[in-house]
């Protein structure tokens, strides 16, 4: 499995950065504890690095290649086995290197907050809009948070997963990626390194000099979020493998996680909690036999009309309009 993933569509990677990778296999080893098999997508992973992977963290104790050879570092497109995590991560979860244990705990706390609020929103049928808020001074930050509370609606909750004073950093961008948040800055700027990561990870950063403009944009996002919810979601799936990709059509292997998928359904593609594109189901197969429907728990083949590039681990949300 690791080698198959490594041979998939290549990444434009920079080895001179902290690593970002994806879990392709994992297990609990009775001798060494949690073990994860990763594909490094960008940067370089080093022994001793502090990392966050999904909902767990750790410090890398061991790196091995696919032949069992010990490594001190692992670069882009390198499939490796690692130990040192606190718990077994799940397939498709993203690994990111962080500066220290404190940062790891902060990232996990923000993620836990986002997950908790998402569960609460499910209970009360409320939609979440996660943001990271950065301002020039504490007075501005307080004015923003006070105004944001006033524009929340019964249907949409604005979840501030992180707030702070000062320019936008790499850590802010990585937290936005982990939690699916957008970064809003007031009279601040992103560091060049933060801009580079945001562009690569498709994290949106918006900068404002006037509070009114920021609040007006947030109101528009609330309205847009409500409009997106005016559809009937019928199923959810995860991409396991890319078989064929053209500019307008993709054929993938996938698993139905919830509900069911039918030929003709519309689909949104989500990566790291953010929507990256839309498409339509053209055909379905189970073991090379054409079918009109695939239900939860089943594996199958899927032909999509979609223009964005797909990746293993992308989440597919199927709906009817």
mmCIF file with all atom_site columns, C-alpha atoms in Angstrom, residues 61-170:
data_model
loop_
_atom_site.group_PDB
_atom_site.id
_atom_site.type_symbol
_atom_site.label_atom_id
_atom_site.label_alt_id
_atom_site.label_comp_id
_atom_site.label_asym_id
_atom_site.label_entity_id
_atom_site.label_seq_id
_atom_site.pdbx_PDB_ins_code
_atom_site.Cartn_x
_atom_site.Cartn_y
_atom_site.Cartn_z
_atom_site.occupancy
_atom_site.B_iso_or_equiv
_atom_site.pdbx_formal_charge
_atom_site.auth_seq_id
_atom_site.auth_comp_id
_atom_site.auth_asym_id
_atom_site.auth_atom_id
_atom_site.pdbx_PDB_model_num
ATOM 1   C CA . UNK A 1 61  ? 11.825  8.147  17.764 1.00 0.00 ? 61  UNK A CA 1
ATOM 2   C CA . UNK A 1 62  ? 12.359  5.915  14.733 1.00 0.00 ? 62  UNK A CA 1
ATOM 3   C CA . UNK A 1 63  ? 12.240  6.369  10.959 1.00 0.00 ? 63  UNK A CA 1
ATOM 4   C CA . UNK A 1 64  ? 12.554  3.330  8.666  1.00 0.00 ? 64  UNK A CA 1
ATOM 5   C CA . UNK A 1 65  ? 12.315  3.040  4.899  1.00 0.00 ? 65  UNK A CA 1
ATOM 6   C CA . UNK A 1 66  ? 10.308  0.342  3.099  1.00 0.00 ? 66  UNK A CA 1
ATOM 7   C CA . UNK A 1 67  ? 13.280  -2.045 3.390  1.00 0.00 ? 67  UNK A CA 1
ATOM 8   C CA . UNK A 1 68  ? 13.563  -1.684 7.177  1.00 0.00 ? 68  UNK A CA 1
ATOM 9   C CA . UNK A 1 69  ? 16.681  0.513  7.069  1.00 0.00 ? 69  UNK A CA 1
ATOM 10  C CA . UNK A 1 70  ? 16.984  3.141  9.809  1.00 0.00 ? 70  UNK A CA 1
ATOM 11  C CA . UNK A 1 71  ? 16.951  6.742  8.582  1.00 0.00 ? 71  UNK A CA 1
ATOM 12  C CA . UNK A 1 72  ? 17.801  10.030 10.242 1.00 0.00 ? 72  UNK A CA 1
ATOM 13  C CA . UNK A 1 73  ? 15.665  12.004 7.800  1.00 0.00 ? 73  UNK A CA 1
ATOM 14  C CA . UNK A 1 74  ? 12.996  11.368 5.158  1.00 0.00 ? 74  UNK A CA 1
ATOM 15  C CA . UNK A 1 75  ? 12.254  13.732 2.284  1.00 0.00 ? 75  UNK A CA 1
ATOM 16  C CA . UNK A 1 76  ? 9.358   14.309 -0.135 1.00 0.00 ? 76  UNK A CA 1
ATOM 17  C CA . UNK A 1 77  ? 7.635   11.292 -1.732 1.00 0.00 ? 77  UNK A CA 1
ATOM 18  C CA . UNK A 1 78  ? 9.454   9.000  0.708  1.00 0.00 ? 78  UNK A CA 1
ATOM 19  C CA . UNK A 1 79  ? 7.319   6.191  2.198  1.00 0.00 ? 79  UNK A CA 1
ATOM 20  C CA . UNK A 1 80  ? 8.452   5.565  5.785  1.00 0.00 ? 80  UNK A CA 1
ATOM 21  C CA . UNK A 1 81  ? 7.542   3.830  9.027  1.00 0.00 ? 81  UNK A CA 1
ATOM 22  C CA . UNK A 1 82  ? 7.704   5.950  12.191 1.00 0.00 ? 82  UNK A CA 1
ATOM 23  C CA . UNK A 1 83  ? 7.262   5.444  15.929 1.00 0.00 ? 83  UNK A CA 1
ATOM 24  C CA . UNK A 1 84  ? 6.915   7.861  18.837 1.00 0.00 ? 84  UNK A CA 1
ATOM 25  C CA . UNK A 1 85  ? 3.252   8.827  18.603 1.00 0.00 ? 85  UNK A CA 1
ATOM 26  C CA . UNK A 1 86  ? 1.001   8.839  21.672 1.00 0.00 ? 86  UNK A CA 1
ATOM 27  C CA . UNK A 1 87  ? -1.831  6.986  19.908 1.00 0.00 ? 87  UNK A CA 1
ATOM 28  C CA . UNK A 1 88  ? -2.496  5.126  16.662 1.00 0.00 ? 88  UNK A CA 1
ATOM 29  C CA . UNK A 1 89  ? -3.529  7.601  13.929 1.00 0.00 ? 89  UNK A CA 1
ATOM 30  C CA . UNK A 1 90  ? -6.178  6.883  11.313 1.00 0.00 ? 90  UNK A CA 1
ATOM 31  C CA . UNK A 1 91  ? -5.796  6.326  7.580  1.00 0.00 ? 91  UNK A CA 1
ATOM 32  C CA . UNK A 1 92  ? -5.648  9.578  5.638  1.00 0.00 ? 92  UNK A CA 1
ATOM 33  C CA . UNK A 1 93  ? -4.794  11.802 8.612  1.00 0.00 ? 93  UNK A CA 1
ATOM 34  C CA . UNK A 1 94  ? -2.187  14.503 8.019  1.00 0.00 ? 94  UNK A CA 1
ATOM 35  C CA . UNK A 1 95  ? 1.160   14.695 9.819  1.00 0.00 ? 95  UNK A CA 1
ATOM 36  C CA . UNK A 1 96  ? 2.645   18.122 10.394 1.00 0.00 ? 96  UNK A CA 1
ATOM 37  C CA . UNK A 1 97  ? 5.883   19.030 12.187 1.00 0.00 ? 97  UNK A CA 1
ATOM 38  C CA . UNK A 1 98  ? 5.558   21.636 14.956 1.00 0.00 ? 98  UNK A CA 1
ATOM 39  C CA . UNK A 1 99  ? 8.294   23.499 16.888 1.00 0.00 ? 99  UNK A CA 1
ATOM 40  C CA . UNK A 1 100 ? 7.747   21.922 20.304 1.00 0.00 ? 100 UNK A CA 1
ATOM 41  C CA . UNK A 1 101 ? 5.398   20.047 22.643 1.00 0.00 ? 101 UNK A CA 1
ATOM 42  C CA . UNK A 1 102 ? 3.617   23.255 23.677 1.00 0.00 ? 102 UNK A CA 1
ATOM 43  C CA . UNK A 1 103 ? 2.691   24.037 20.071 1.00 0.00 ? 103 UNK A CA 1
ATOM 44  C CA . UNK A 1 104 ? 1.515   20.461 19.557 1.00 0.00 ? 104 UNK A CA 1
ATOM 45  C CA . UNK A 1 105 ? -0.810  20.770 22.549 1.00 0.00 ? 105 UNK A CA 1
ATOM 46  C CA . UNK A 1 106 ? -2.140  24.111 21.264 1.00 0.00 ? 106 UNK A CA 1
ATOM 47  C CA . UNK A 1 107 ? -2.914  22.653 17.835 1.00 0.00 ? 107 UNK A CA 1
ATOM 48  C CA . UNK A 1 108 ? -4.688  19.656 19.382 1.00 0.00 ? 108 UNK A CA 1
ATOM 49  C CA . UNK A 1 109 ? -6.652  21.904 21.752 1.00 0.00 ? 109 UNK A CA 1
ATOM 50  C CA . UNK A 1 110 ? -7.862  24.002 18.815 1.00 0.00 ? 110 UNK A CA 1
ATOM 51  C CA . UNK A 1 111 ? -8.790  20.878 16.873 1.00 0.00 ? 111 UNK A CA 1
ATOM 52  C CA . UNK A 1 112 ? -10.648 19.432 19.877 1.00 0.00 ? 112 UNK A CA 1
ATOM 53  C CA . UNK A 1 113 ? -12.547 22.691 20.270 1.00 0.00 ? 113 UNK A CA 1
ATOM 54  C CA . UNK A 1 114 ? -13.528 22.621 16.597 1.00 0.00 ? 114 UNK A CA 1
ATOM 55  C CA . UNK A 1 115 ? -14.664 18.988 16.833 1.00 0.00 ? 115 UNK A CA 1
ATOM 56  C CA . UNK A 1 116 ? -16.633 19.628 20.036 1.00 0.00 ? 116 UNK A CA 1
ATOM 57  C CA . UNK A 1 117 ? -18.404 22.589 18.515 1.00 0.00 ? 117 UNK A CA 1
ATOM 58  C CA . UNK A 1 118 ? -19.131 20.591 15.373 1.00 0.00 ? 118 UNK A CA 1
ATOM 59  C CA . UNK A 1 119 ? -20.793 17.883 17.483 1.00 0.00 ? 119 UNK A CA 1
ATOM 60  C CA . UNK A 1 120 ? -22.793 20.510 19.360 1.00 0.00 ? 120 UNK A CA 1
ATOM 61  C CA . UNK A 1 121 ? -23.851 22.024 16.057 1.00 0.00 ? 121 UNK A CA 1
ATOM 62  C CA . UNK A 1 122 ? -25.086 18.610 14.916 1.00 0.00 ? 122 UNK A CA 1
ATOM 63  C CA . UNK A 1 123 ? -27.143 18.313 18.105 1.00 0.00 ? 123 UNK A CA 1
ATOM 64  C CA . UNK A 1 124 ? -28.732 21.727 17.672 1.00 0.00 ? 124 UNK A CA 1
ATOM 65  C CA . UNK A 1 125 ? -28.739 21.621 13.843 1.00 0.00 ? 125 UNK A CA 1
ATOM 66  C CA . UNK A 1 126 ? -26.347 24.590 13.730 1.00 0.00 ? 126 UNK A CA 1
ATOM 67  C CA . UNK A 1 127 ? -23.743 25.200 11.006 1.00 0.00 ? 127 UNK A CA 1
ATOM 68  C CA . UNK A 1 128 ? -20.153 26.036 11.980 1.00 0.00 ? 128 UNK A CA 1
ATOM 69  C CA . UNK A 1 129 ? -17.957 28.708 10.360 1.00 0.00 ? 129 UNK A CA 1
ATOM 70  C CA . UNK A 1 130 ? -14.392 28.302 11.737 1.00 0.00 ? 130 UNK A CA 1
ATOM 71  C CA . UNK A 1 131 ? -12.004 31.281 11.646 1.00 0.00 ? 131 UNK A CA 1
ATOM 72  C CA . UNK A 1 132 ? -8.604  32.315 13.015 1.00 0.00 ? 132 UNK A CA 1
ATOM 73  C CA . UNK A 1 133 ? -8.519  35.973 14.037 1.00 0.00 ? 133 UNK A CA 1
ATOM 74  C CA . UNK A 1 134 ? -5.333  38.114 14.195 1.00 0.00 ? 134 UNK A CA 1
ATOM 75  C CA . UNK A 1 135 ? -5.255  41.834 15.006 1.00 0.00 ? 135 UNK A CA 1
ATOM 76  C CA . UNK A 1 136 ? -2.692  44.599 15.524 1.00 0.00 ? 136 UNK A CA 1
ATOM 77  C CA . UNK A 1 137 ? -3.510  45.357 19.180 1.00 0.00 ? 137 UNK A CA 1
ATOM 78  C CA . UNK A 1 138 ? -5.642  43.902 21.982 1.00 0.00 ? 138 UNK A CA 1
ATOM 79  C CA . UNK A 1 139 ? -8.202  46.705 21.677 1.00 0.00 ? 139 UNK A CA 1
ATOM 80  C CA . UNK A 1 140 ? -8.844  45.851 18.039 1.00 0.00 ? 140 UNK A CA 1
ATOM 81  C CA . UNK A 1 141 ? -9.063  42.143 18.848 1.00 0.00 ? 141 UNK A CA 1
ATOM 82  C CA . UNK A 1 142 ? -11.660 42.724 21.566 1.00 0.00 ? 142 UNK A CA 1
ATOM 83  C CA . UNK A 1 143 ? -13.724 44.980 19.294 1.00 0.00 ? 143 UNK A CA 1
ATOM 84  C CA . UNK A 1 144 ? -13.696 42.297 16.616 1.00 0.00 ? 144 UNK A CA 1
ATOM 85  C CA . UNK A 1 145 ? -14.695 39.434 18.912 1.00 0.00 ? 145 UNK A CA 1
ATOM 86  C CA . UNK A 1 146 ? -17.485 41.532 20.445 1.00 0.00 ? 146 UNK A CA 1
ATOM 87  C CA . UNK A 1 147 ? -18.864 42.386 16.993 1.00 0.00 ? 147 UNK A CA 1
ATOM 88  C CA . UNK A 1 148 ? -18.594 38.795 15.782 1.00 0.00 ? 148 UNK A CA 1
ATOM 89  C CA . UNK A 1 149 ? -20.770 37.596 18.666 1.00 0.00 ? 149 UNK A CA 1
ATOM 90  C CA . UNK A 1 150 ? -23.467 40.026 17.554 1.00 0.00 ? 150 UNK A CA 1
ATOM 91  C CA . UNK A 1 151 ? -23.726 38.731 13.973 1.00 0.00 ? 151 UNK A CA 1
ATOM 92  C CA . UNK A 1 152 ? -24.043 35.014 14.788 1.00 0.00 ? 152 UNK A CA 1
ATOM 93  C CA . UNK A 1 153 ? -27.409 33.579 13.827 1.00 0.00 ? 153 UNK A CA 1
ATOM 94  C CA . UNK A 1 154 ? -29.569 30.726 15.090 1.00 0.00 ? 154 UNK A CA 1
ATOM 95  C CA . UNK A 1 155 ? -28.392 28.680 12.104 1.00 0.00 ? 155 UNK A CA 1
ATOM 96  C CA . UNK A 1 156 ? -24.678 29.602 11.915 1.00 0.00 ? 156 UNK A CA 1
ATOM 97  C CA . UNK A 1 157 ? -22.094 29.679 14.725 1.00 0.00 ? 157 UNK A CA 1
ATOM 98  C CA . UNK A 1 158 ? -18.789 31.495 14.105 1.00 0.00 ? 158 UNK A CA 1
ATOM 99  C CA . UNK A 1 159 ? -16.108 29.364 15.744 1.00 0.00 ? 159 UNK A CA 1
ATOM 100 C CA . UNK A 1 160 ? -12.960 31.364 16.589 1.00 0.00 ? 160 UNK A CA 1
ATOM 101 C CA . UNK A 1 161 ? -10.504 28.469 16.879 1.00 0.00 ? 161 UNK A CA 1
ATOM 102 C CA . UNK A 1 162 ? -7.608  30.847 17.604 1.00 0.00 ? 162 UNK A CA 1
ATOM 103 C CA . UNK A 1 163 ? -7.223  34.560 18.234 1.00 0.00 ? 163 UNK A CA 1
ATOM 104 C CA . UNK A 1 164 ? -4.158  36.683 18.865 1.00 0.00 ? 164 UNK A CA 1
ATOM 105 C CA . UNK A 1 165 ? -2.168  39.856 18.353 1.00 0.00 ? 165 UNK A CA 1
ATOM 106 C CA . UNK A 1 166 ? 0.572   40.192 15.732 1.00 0.00 ? 166 UNK A CA 1
ATOM 107 C CA . UNK A 1 167 ? 1.342   39.178 12.169 1.00 0.00 ? 167 UNK A CA 1
ATOM 108 C CA . UNK A 1 168 ? 0.114   35.875 10.705 1.00 0.00 ? 168 UNK A CA 1
ATOM 109 C CA . UNK A 1 169 ? 2.611   33.027 11.199 1.00 0.00 ? 169 UNK A CA 1
ATOM 110 C CA . UNK A 1 170 ? 3.250   29.561 9.760  1.00 0.00 ? 170 UNK A CA 1
#
